[in-house]
Amino acid sequence: MVEEARKFPGYDDPDVLGEPDEPEVKKSCVELVREKIDQYSDKVNFYATVFFSLLAIGAFFAFLFLVPFVIEPAVTTIQMDFALDPVTCCVVAYRKDSGSENCSDWSSCREGCTREVYECDKVWVAYTDAKNFSCSRRPANHQWLYNEANLYPNVKGCGYPPSLNCTAFAQTYRVVNTTFPCYYSRVDATLVITTLDPDEIEANLAISIVVPLVCFAGSIAFLVHAYHRMKRKEAAAAVADALAEEKALRLLAEEGEEEAAEPTTSRSNPNSSYSLKSITSKINSTVVRFARDRRHDSGSVSLLSVGNNCSEEEEEEDGAVTQTNC
């Protein structure tokens, strides 16, 4: 089989047969993971940069949105120092007004904290710390903690459905002598609210401040880190390019020196057929041979001329019967 295979062209050609496969080296899981990370690092960095950029922008605008709707009311509620123990409130008056002039001073409830109010409900209450108190059967000379306070559903008196429905609020507290628990402010006695949950207020305040700021700070930190890492990679690539260029220039210089040294070596090589010494020796030998041939030819011509002269003299002197020996 081997002898038959040798008959085909390209049997011994390594390009046709190909080199024998090298044994595969088993790689550890860590090396495989690093290769995958290096392979997809640029794509991951791009998507991560886009994600954290959008996260930073979203966190910033979310914080701006939460300031008037969550953070400021929570801070104001804490500053007003409401009594944690509820007191008993009685509705003493109710009025429904319309028009911006009548509703510009205050309103018990309004849907939308930033819009203008043209119809408003105003509820006045009196509150006491007496237990098991009934507003309809109160004594005529009862001592109130405050006898004419403004009633609000929260410290700002505003909200959005479905958490706050001002129509339902007005229907609940429009009847005079309605009895219900309420919370008054120790800072402003005229401020009374219907609901108070300190734990929820503190939790909402912490979440509204911490979450956006953490997301924003983390995003900015990642973007700064990615920027410096990109600059380091660019600097390393620039250094590698400079080293490669310097190496290429060095190789070109070495090749130029070798090319410049090769002709000098060939001229100084006595064994080379194209050396200066061999050419000179050939020229000298040719000149000597030509000179020798020329002298040989000139000697033959002179002998022939001498023989011709002698024969002419013999013919001339034959008449005089004279013979001259040459």
GROMACS .gro file of C-alpha atoms in nm:
model
  326
    1MET     CA    1   0.000   0.000   0.000
    2VAL     CA    2   0.282   0.239   0.076
    3GLU     CA    3   0.456   0.166  -0.259
    4GLU     CA    4   0.131   0.225  -0.446
    5ALA     CA    5   0.073   0.550  -0.261
    6ARG     CA    6   0.422   0.668  -0.357
    7LYS     CA    7   0.324   0.653  -0.723
    8PHE     CA    8   0.075   0.935  -0.680
    9PRO     CA    9   0.209   1.290  -0.717
   10GLY     CA   10   0.233   1.487  -0.399
   11TYR     CA   11   0.288   1.185  -0.175
   12ASP     CA   12   0.589   1.339  -0.014
   13ASP     CA   13   0.452   1.697  -0.033
   14PRO     CA   14   0.374   1.823   0.320
   15ASP     CA   15   0.128   2.076   0.176
   16VAL     CA   16  -0.074   1.792   0.022
   17LEU     CA   17  -0.054   1.547   0.307
   18GLY     CA   18  -0.060   1.809   0.580
   19GLU     CA   19   0.134   1.815   0.901
   20PRO     CA   20   0.043   1.569   1.174
   21ASP     CA   21  -0.202   1.706   1.426
   22GLU     CA   22  -0.048   1.820   1.750
   23PRO     CA   23  -0.196   1.677   2.067
   24GLU     CA   24  -0.452   1.911   2.217
   25VAL     CA   25  -0.363   2.063   2.551
   26LYS     CA   26  -0.640   2.048   2.805
   27LYS     CA   27  -0.726   2.387   2.948
   28SER     CA   28  -0.859   2.453   3.291
   29CYS     CA   29  -1.198   2.608   3.354
   30VAL     CA   30  -1.035   2.932   3.468
   31GLU     CA   31  -0.843   2.967   3.141
   32LEU     CA   32  -1.156   2.893   2.939
   33VAL     CA   33  -1.349   3.153   3.136
   34ARG     CA   34  -1.072   3.408   3.083
   35GLU     CA   35  -1.069   3.340   2.710
   36LYS     CA   36  -1.445   3.387   2.694
   37ILE     CA   37  -1.420   3.707   2.896
   38ASP     CA   38  -1.147   3.843   2.668
   39GLN     CA   39  -1.351   3.744   2.364
   40TYR     CA   40  -1.667   3.919   2.474
   41SER     CA   41  -1.512   4.194   2.690
   42ASP     CA   42  -1.557   4.472   2.435
   43LYS     CA   43  -1.922   4.386   2.375
   44VAL     CA   44  -1.990   4.352   2.747
   45ASN     CA   45  -1.819   4.684   2.818
   46PHE     CA   46  -2.028   4.855   2.550
   47TYR     CA   47  -2.361   4.726   2.679
   48ALA     CA   48  -2.259   4.786   3.040
   49THR     CA   49  -2.162   5.144   2.958
   50VAL     CA   50  -2.496   5.206   2.787
   51PHE     CA   51  -2.687   5.046   3.076
   52PHE     CA   52  -2.511   5.243   3.348
   53SER     CA   53  -2.540   5.566   3.150
   54LEU     CA   54  -2.916   5.520   3.123
   55LEU     CA   55  -2.931   5.417   3.488
   56ALA     CA   56  -2.749   5.734   3.596
   57ILE     CA   57  -2.983   5.951   3.388
   58GLY     CA   58  -3.292   5.767   3.517
   59ALA     CA   59  -3.176   5.790   3.879
   60PHE     CA   60  -3.112   6.163   3.845
   61PHE     CA   61  -3.457   6.238   3.699
   62ALA     CA   62  -3.625   5.999   3.946
   63PHE     CA   63  -3.466   6.191   4.233
   64LEU     CA   64  -3.590   6.521   4.086
   65PHE     CA   65  -3.939   6.371   4.054
   66LEU     CA   66  -3.942   6.234   4.408
   67VAL     CA   67  -3.834   6.560   4.571
   68PRO     CA   68  -4.171   6.743   4.551
   69PHE     CA   69  -4.394   6.436   4.582
   70VAL     CA   70  -4.225   6.220   4.846
   71ILE     CA   71  -3.913   6.375   4.997
   72GLU     CA   72  -4.044   6.723   5.075
   73PRO     CA   73  -4.374   6.604   5.231
   74ALA     CA   74  -4.188   6.349   5.442
   75VAL     CA   75  -3.936   6.608   5.561
   76THR     CA   76  -4.216   6.856   5.638
   77THR     CA   77  -4.409   6.592   5.832
   78ILE     CA   78  -4.103   6.521   6.044
   79GLN     CA   79  -4.041   6.893   6.100
   80MET     CA   80  -4.402   6.958   6.205
   81ASP     CA   81  -4.356   6.715   6.497
   82PHE     CA   82  -4.703   6.560   6.500
   83ALA     CA   83  -4.826   6.395   6.816
   84LEU     CA   84  -4.794   6.020   6.779
   85ASP     CA   85  -5.095   5.950   7.000
   86PRO     CA   86  -5.417   6.036   6.819
   87VAL     CA   87  -5.668   6.278   6.968
   88THR     CA   88  -6.041   6.314   6.907
   89CYS     CA   89  -6.151   6.557   6.638
   90CYS     CA   90  -6.496   6.704   6.579
   91VAL     CA   91  -6.603   6.876   6.258
   92VAL     CA   92  -6.724   7.224   6.350
   93ALA     CA   93  -6.765   7.374   6.001
   94TYR     CA   94  -6.755   7.284   5.634
   95ARG     CA   95  -6.760   7.503   5.324
   96LYS     CA   96  -6.724   7.441   4.954
   97ASP     CA   97  -6.568   7.733   4.767
   98SER     CA   98  -6.500   7.801   4.402
   99GLY     CA   99  -6.272   8.042   4.225
  100SER     CA  100  -5.899   8.091   4.244
  101GLU     CA  101  -5.929   8.380   4.492
  102ASN     CA  102  -6.128   8.177   4.744
  103CYS     CA  103  -5.916   7.863   4.708
  104SER     CA  104  -5.571   8.024   4.688
  105ASP     CA  105  -5.522   8.050   5.067
  106TRP     CA  106  -5.580   7.685   5.159
  107SER     CA  107  -5.785   7.378   5.076
  108SER     CA  108  -5.843   7.069   5.286
  109CYS     CA  109  -5.791   6.837   4.990
  110ARG     CA  110  -5.685   6.879   4.629
  111GLU     CA  111  -5.592   6.624   4.367
  112GLY     CA  112  -5.264   6.731   4.216
  113CYS     CA  113  -5.007   6.918   4.417
  114THR     CA  114  -4.892   7.147   4.136
  115ARG     CA  115  -5.211   7.245   3.953
  116GLU     CA  116  -5.430   7.545   4.019
  117VAL     CA  117  -5.739   7.480   4.231
  118TYR     CA  118  -6.069   7.644   4.129
  119GLU     CA  119  -6.298   7.432   4.349
  120CYS     CA  120  -6.202   7.348   4.705
  121ASP     CA  121  -6.344   7.195   5.022
  122LYS     CA  122  -6.260   7.351   5.357
  123VAL     CA  123  -6.310   7.162   5.681
  124TRP     CA  124  -6.262   7.312   6.030
  125VAL     CA  125  -6.226   7.088   6.333
  126ALA     CA  126  -6.182   7.109   6.709
  127TYR     CA  127  -5.979   6.844   6.887
  128THR     CA  128  -5.949   6.722   7.242
  129ASP     CA  129  -5.745   6.461   7.426
  130ALA     CA  130  -6.047   6.325   7.614
  131LYS     CA  131  -6.109   5.954   7.574
  132ASN     CA  132  -6.443   5.806   7.464
  133PHE     CA  133  -6.556   6.148   7.354
  134SER     CA  134  -6.868   6.206   7.140
  135CYS     CA  135  -6.898   6.529   6.950
  136SER     CA  136  -7.279   6.522   6.943
  137ARG     CA  137  -7.301   6.481   7.323
  138ARG     CA  138  -7.012   6.702   7.426
  139PRO     CA  139  -7.060   6.932   7.727
  140ALA     CA  140  -7.131   7.294   7.656
  141ASN     CA  141  -6.831   7.414   7.857
  142HIS     CA  142  -6.583   7.153   7.727
  143GLN     CA  143  -6.221   7.266   7.710
  144TRP     CA  144  -6.069   7.199   7.367
  145LEU     CA  145  -5.701   7.173   7.292
  146TYR     CA  146  -5.779   7.386   6.989
  147ASN     CA  147  -6.126   7.480   6.877
  148GLU     CA  148  -6.075   7.582   6.512
  149ALA     CA  149  -5.803   7.402   6.317
  150ASN     CA  150  -5.765   7.324   5.949
  151LEU     CA  151  -5.811   6.960   5.854
  152TYR     CA  152  -5.591   6.793   5.588
  153PRO     CA  153  -5.549   6.434   5.472
  154ASN     CA  154  -5.169   6.481   5.497
  155VAL     CA  155  -4.927   6.758   5.571
  156LYS     CA  156  -4.949   6.900   5.216
  157GLY     CA  157  -5.321   6.840   5.173
  158CYS     CA  158  -5.272   6.698   4.822
  159GLY     CA  159  -5.235   6.367   4.650
  160TYR     CA  160  -5.325   6.160   4.348
  161PRO     CA  161  -5.590   5.894   4.297
  162PRO     CA  162  -5.634   5.621   4.396
  163SER     CA  163  -5.432   5.688   4.711
  164LEU     CA  164  -5.627   6.009   4.772
  165ASN     CA  165  -5.976   6.086   4.650
  166CYS     CA  166  -6.083   6.435   4.748
  167THR     CA  167  -6.449   6.368   4.661
  168ALA     CA  168  -6.463   6.080   4.906
  169PHE     CA  169  -6.273   6.289   5.162
  170ALA     CA  170  -6.526   6.571   5.138
  171GLN     CA  171  -6.821   6.334   5.171
  172THR     CA  172  -6.667   6.178   5.483
  173TYR     CA  173  -6.589   6.499   5.673
  174ARG     CA  174  -6.854   6.742   5.551
  175VAL     CA  175  -7.104   6.656   5.824
  176VAL     CA  176  -7.076   6.869   6.135
  177ASN     CA  177  -7.010   6.686   6.467
  178THR     CA  178  -6.846   6.395   6.288
  179THR     CA  179  -6.614   6.224   6.536
  180PHE     CA  180  -6.284   6.068   6.425
  181PRO     CA  181  -5.921   6.032   6.544
  182CYS     CA  182  -5.669   6.286   6.419
  183TYR     CA  183  -5.311   6.406   6.473
  184TYR     CA  184  -5.216   6.764   6.549
  185SER     CA  185  -4.882   6.940   6.508
  186ARG     CA  186  -4.690   7.054   6.810
  187VAL     CA  187  -4.526   7.325   6.600
  188ASP     CA  188  -4.847   7.463   6.440
  189ALA     CA  189  -5.162   7.392   6.642
  190THR     CA  190  -5.386   7.485   6.346
  191LEU     CA  191  -5.250   7.194   6.140
  192VAL     CA  192  -5.438   6.865   6.181
  193ILE     CA  193  -5.412   6.551   5.964
  194THR     CA  194  -5.626   6.241   5.946
  195THR     CA  195  -5.354   5.976   5.901
  196LEU     CA  196  -5.000   5.939   6.029
  197ASP     CA  197  -4.754   5.649   5.997
  198PRO     CA  198  -4.403   5.754   6.109
  199ASP     CA  199  -4.241   5.426   6.008
  200GLU     CA  200  -4.380   5.445   5.655
  201ILE     CA  201  -4.277   5.809   5.622
  202GLU     CA  202  -3.920   5.734   5.731
  203ALA     CA  203  -3.899   5.430   5.503
  204ASN     CA  204  -4.029   5.627   5.203
  205LEU     CA  205  -3.786   5.906   5.278
  206ALA     CA  206  -3.490   5.669   5.306
  207ILE     CA  207  -3.582   5.479   4.989
  208SER     CA  208  -3.645   5.799   4.793
  209ILE     CA  209  -3.303   5.936   4.886
  210VAL     CA  210  -3.081   5.629   4.912
  211VAL     CA  211  -3.188   5.429   4.607
  212PRO     CA  212  -3.151   5.707   4.343
  213LEU     CA  213  -2.828   5.833   4.495
  214VAL     CA  214  -2.676   5.484   4.518
  215CYS     CA  215  -2.775   5.407   4.159
  216PHE     CA  216  -2.641   5.740   4.039
  217ALA     CA  217  -2.316   5.714   4.235
  218GLY     CA  218  -2.260   5.352   4.130
  219SER     CA  219  -2.324   5.436   3.765
  220ILE     CA  220  -2.086   5.732   3.774
  221ALA     CA  221  -1.820   5.520   3.946
  222PHE     CA  222  -1.851   5.250   3.680
  223LEU     CA  223  -1.838   5.504   3.397
  224VAL     CA  224  -1.527   5.666   3.547
  225HIS     CA  225  -1.366   5.324   3.591
  226ALA     CA  226  -1.456   5.226   3.233
  227TYR     CA  227  -1.313   5.555   3.106
  228HIS     CA  228  -0.982   5.507   3.287
  229ARG     CA  229  -0.965   5.143   3.175
  230MET     CA  230  -1.023   5.249   2.816
  231LYS     CA  231  -0.748   5.510   2.846
  232ARG     CA  232  -0.512   5.249   2.992
  233LYS     CA  233  -0.588   5.012   2.704
  234GLU     CA  234  -0.530   5.292   2.453
  235ALA     CA  235  -0.200   5.377   2.621
  236ALA     CA  236  -0.094   5.010   2.621
  237ALA     CA  237  -0.193   4.978   2.254
  238ALA     CA  238   0.004   5.293   2.171
  239VAL     CA  239   0.310   5.157   2.353
  240ALA     CA  240   0.273   4.823   2.172
  241ASP     CA  241   0.245   5.001   1.837
  242ALA     CA  242   0.552   5.209   1.917
  243LEU     CA  243   0.750   4.900   2.013
  244ALA     CA  244   0.636   4.718   1.698
  245GLU     CA  245   0.732   5.016   1.484
  246GLU     CA  246   1.069   5.042   1.654
  247LYS     CA  247   1.127   4.670   1.602
  248ALA     CA  248   1.030   4.698   1.235
  249LEU     CA  249   1.267   4.992   1.188
  250ARG     CA  250   1.544   4.795   1.360
  251LEU     CA  251   1.486   4.497   1.131
  252LEU     CA  252   1.487   4.724   0.826
  253ALA     CA  253   1.814   4.879   0.943
  254GLU     CA  254   1.970   4.536   0.996
  255GLU     CA  255   1.854   4.422   0.651
  256GLY     CA  256   2.001   4.738   0.498
  257GLU     CA  257   2.334   4.674   0.669
  258GLU     CA  258   2.337   4.316   0.543
  259GLU     CA  259   2.257   4.429   0.189
  260ALA     CA  260   2.533   4.690   0.209
  261ALA     CA  261   2.781   4.431   0.341
  262GLU     CA  262   2.705   4.166   0.075
  263PRO     CA  263   2.866   4.350  -0.229
  264THR     CA  264   3.184   4.422  -0.030
  265THR     CA  265   3.213   4.059   0.063
  266SER     CA  266   3.169   3.946  -0.299
  267ARG     CA  267   3.435   4.186  -0.423
  268SER     CA  268   3.680   4.069  -0.162
  269ASN     CA  269   3.611   3.700  -0.226
  270PRO     CA  270   3.897   3.559  -0.439
  271ASN     CA  271   3.698   3.243  -0.524
  272SER     CA  272   3.411   3.437  -0.683
  273SER     CA  273   3.414   3.450  -1.064
  274TYR     CA  274   3.284   3.806  -1.050
  275SER     CA  275   3.540   3.946  -0.808
  276LEU     CA  276   3.763   4.235  -0.904
  277LYS     CA  277   4.078   4.033  -0.862
  278SER     CA  278   3.959   3.755  -1.091
  279ILE     CA  279   3.849   4.005  -1.357
  280THR     CA  280   4.187   4.182  -1.340
  281SER     CA  281   4.376   3.858  -1.367
  282LYS     CA  282   4.170   3.756  -1.666
  283ILE     CA  283   4.232   4.090  -1.837
  284ASN     CA  284   4.608   4.066  -1.769
  285SER     CA  285   4.626   3.711  -1.902
  286THR     CA  286   4.434   3.815  -2.213
  287VAL     CA  287   4.664   4.114  -2.273
  288VAL     CA  288   4.974   3.894  -2.230
  289ARG     CA  289   4.836   3.635  -2.467
  290PHE     CA  290   4.753   3.900  -2.726
  291ALA     CA  291   5.102   4.051  -2.691
  292ARG     CA  292   5.264   3.710  -2.730
  293ASP     CA  293   5.059   3.634  -3.037
  294ARG     CA  294   5.142   3.973  -3.180
  295ARG     CA  295   5.518   3.924  -3.130
  296HIS     CA  296   5.492   3.580  -3.283
  297ASP     CA  297   5.310   3.717  -3.585
  298SER     CA  298   5.560   4.004  -3.630
  299GLY     CA  299   5.857   3.759  -3.619
  300SER     CA  300   5.711   3.545  -3.896
  301VAL     CA  301   5.650   3.848  -4.117
  302SER     CA  302   6.013   3.967  -4.078
  303LEU     CA  303   6.151   3.623  -4.175
  304LEU     CA  304   5.937   3.611  -4.487
  305SER     CA  305   6.051   3.958  -4.593
  306VAL     CA  306   6.417   3.864  -4.552
  307GLY     CA  307   6.373   3.551  -4.766
  308ASN     CA  308   6.208   3.747  -5.045
  309ASN     CA  309   6.490   4.002  -5.055
  310CYS     CA  310   6.752   3.731  -5.082
  311SER     CA  311   6.580   3.570  -5.377
  312GLU     CA  312   6.553   3.901  -5.560
  313GLU     CA  313   6.924   3.965  -5.519
  314GLU     CA  314   7.000   3.621  -5.659
  315GLU     CA  315   6.795   3.693  -5.970
  316GLU     CA  316   6.962   4.029  -6.028
  317GLU     CA  317   7.304   3.887  -5.995
  318ASP     CA  318   7.233   3.591  -6.217
  319GLY     CA  319   7.306   3.810  -6.514
  320ALA     CA  320   7.644   3.890  -6.374
  321VAL     CA  321   7.687   3.536  -6.270
  322THR     CA  322   7.712   3.650  -5.902
  323GLN     CA  323   7.561   3.455  -5.604
  324THR     CA  324   7.501   3.603  -5.273
  325ASN     CA  325   7.438   3.387  -4.970
  326CYS     CA  326   7.176   3.516  -4.733
   0.00000   0.00000   0.00000
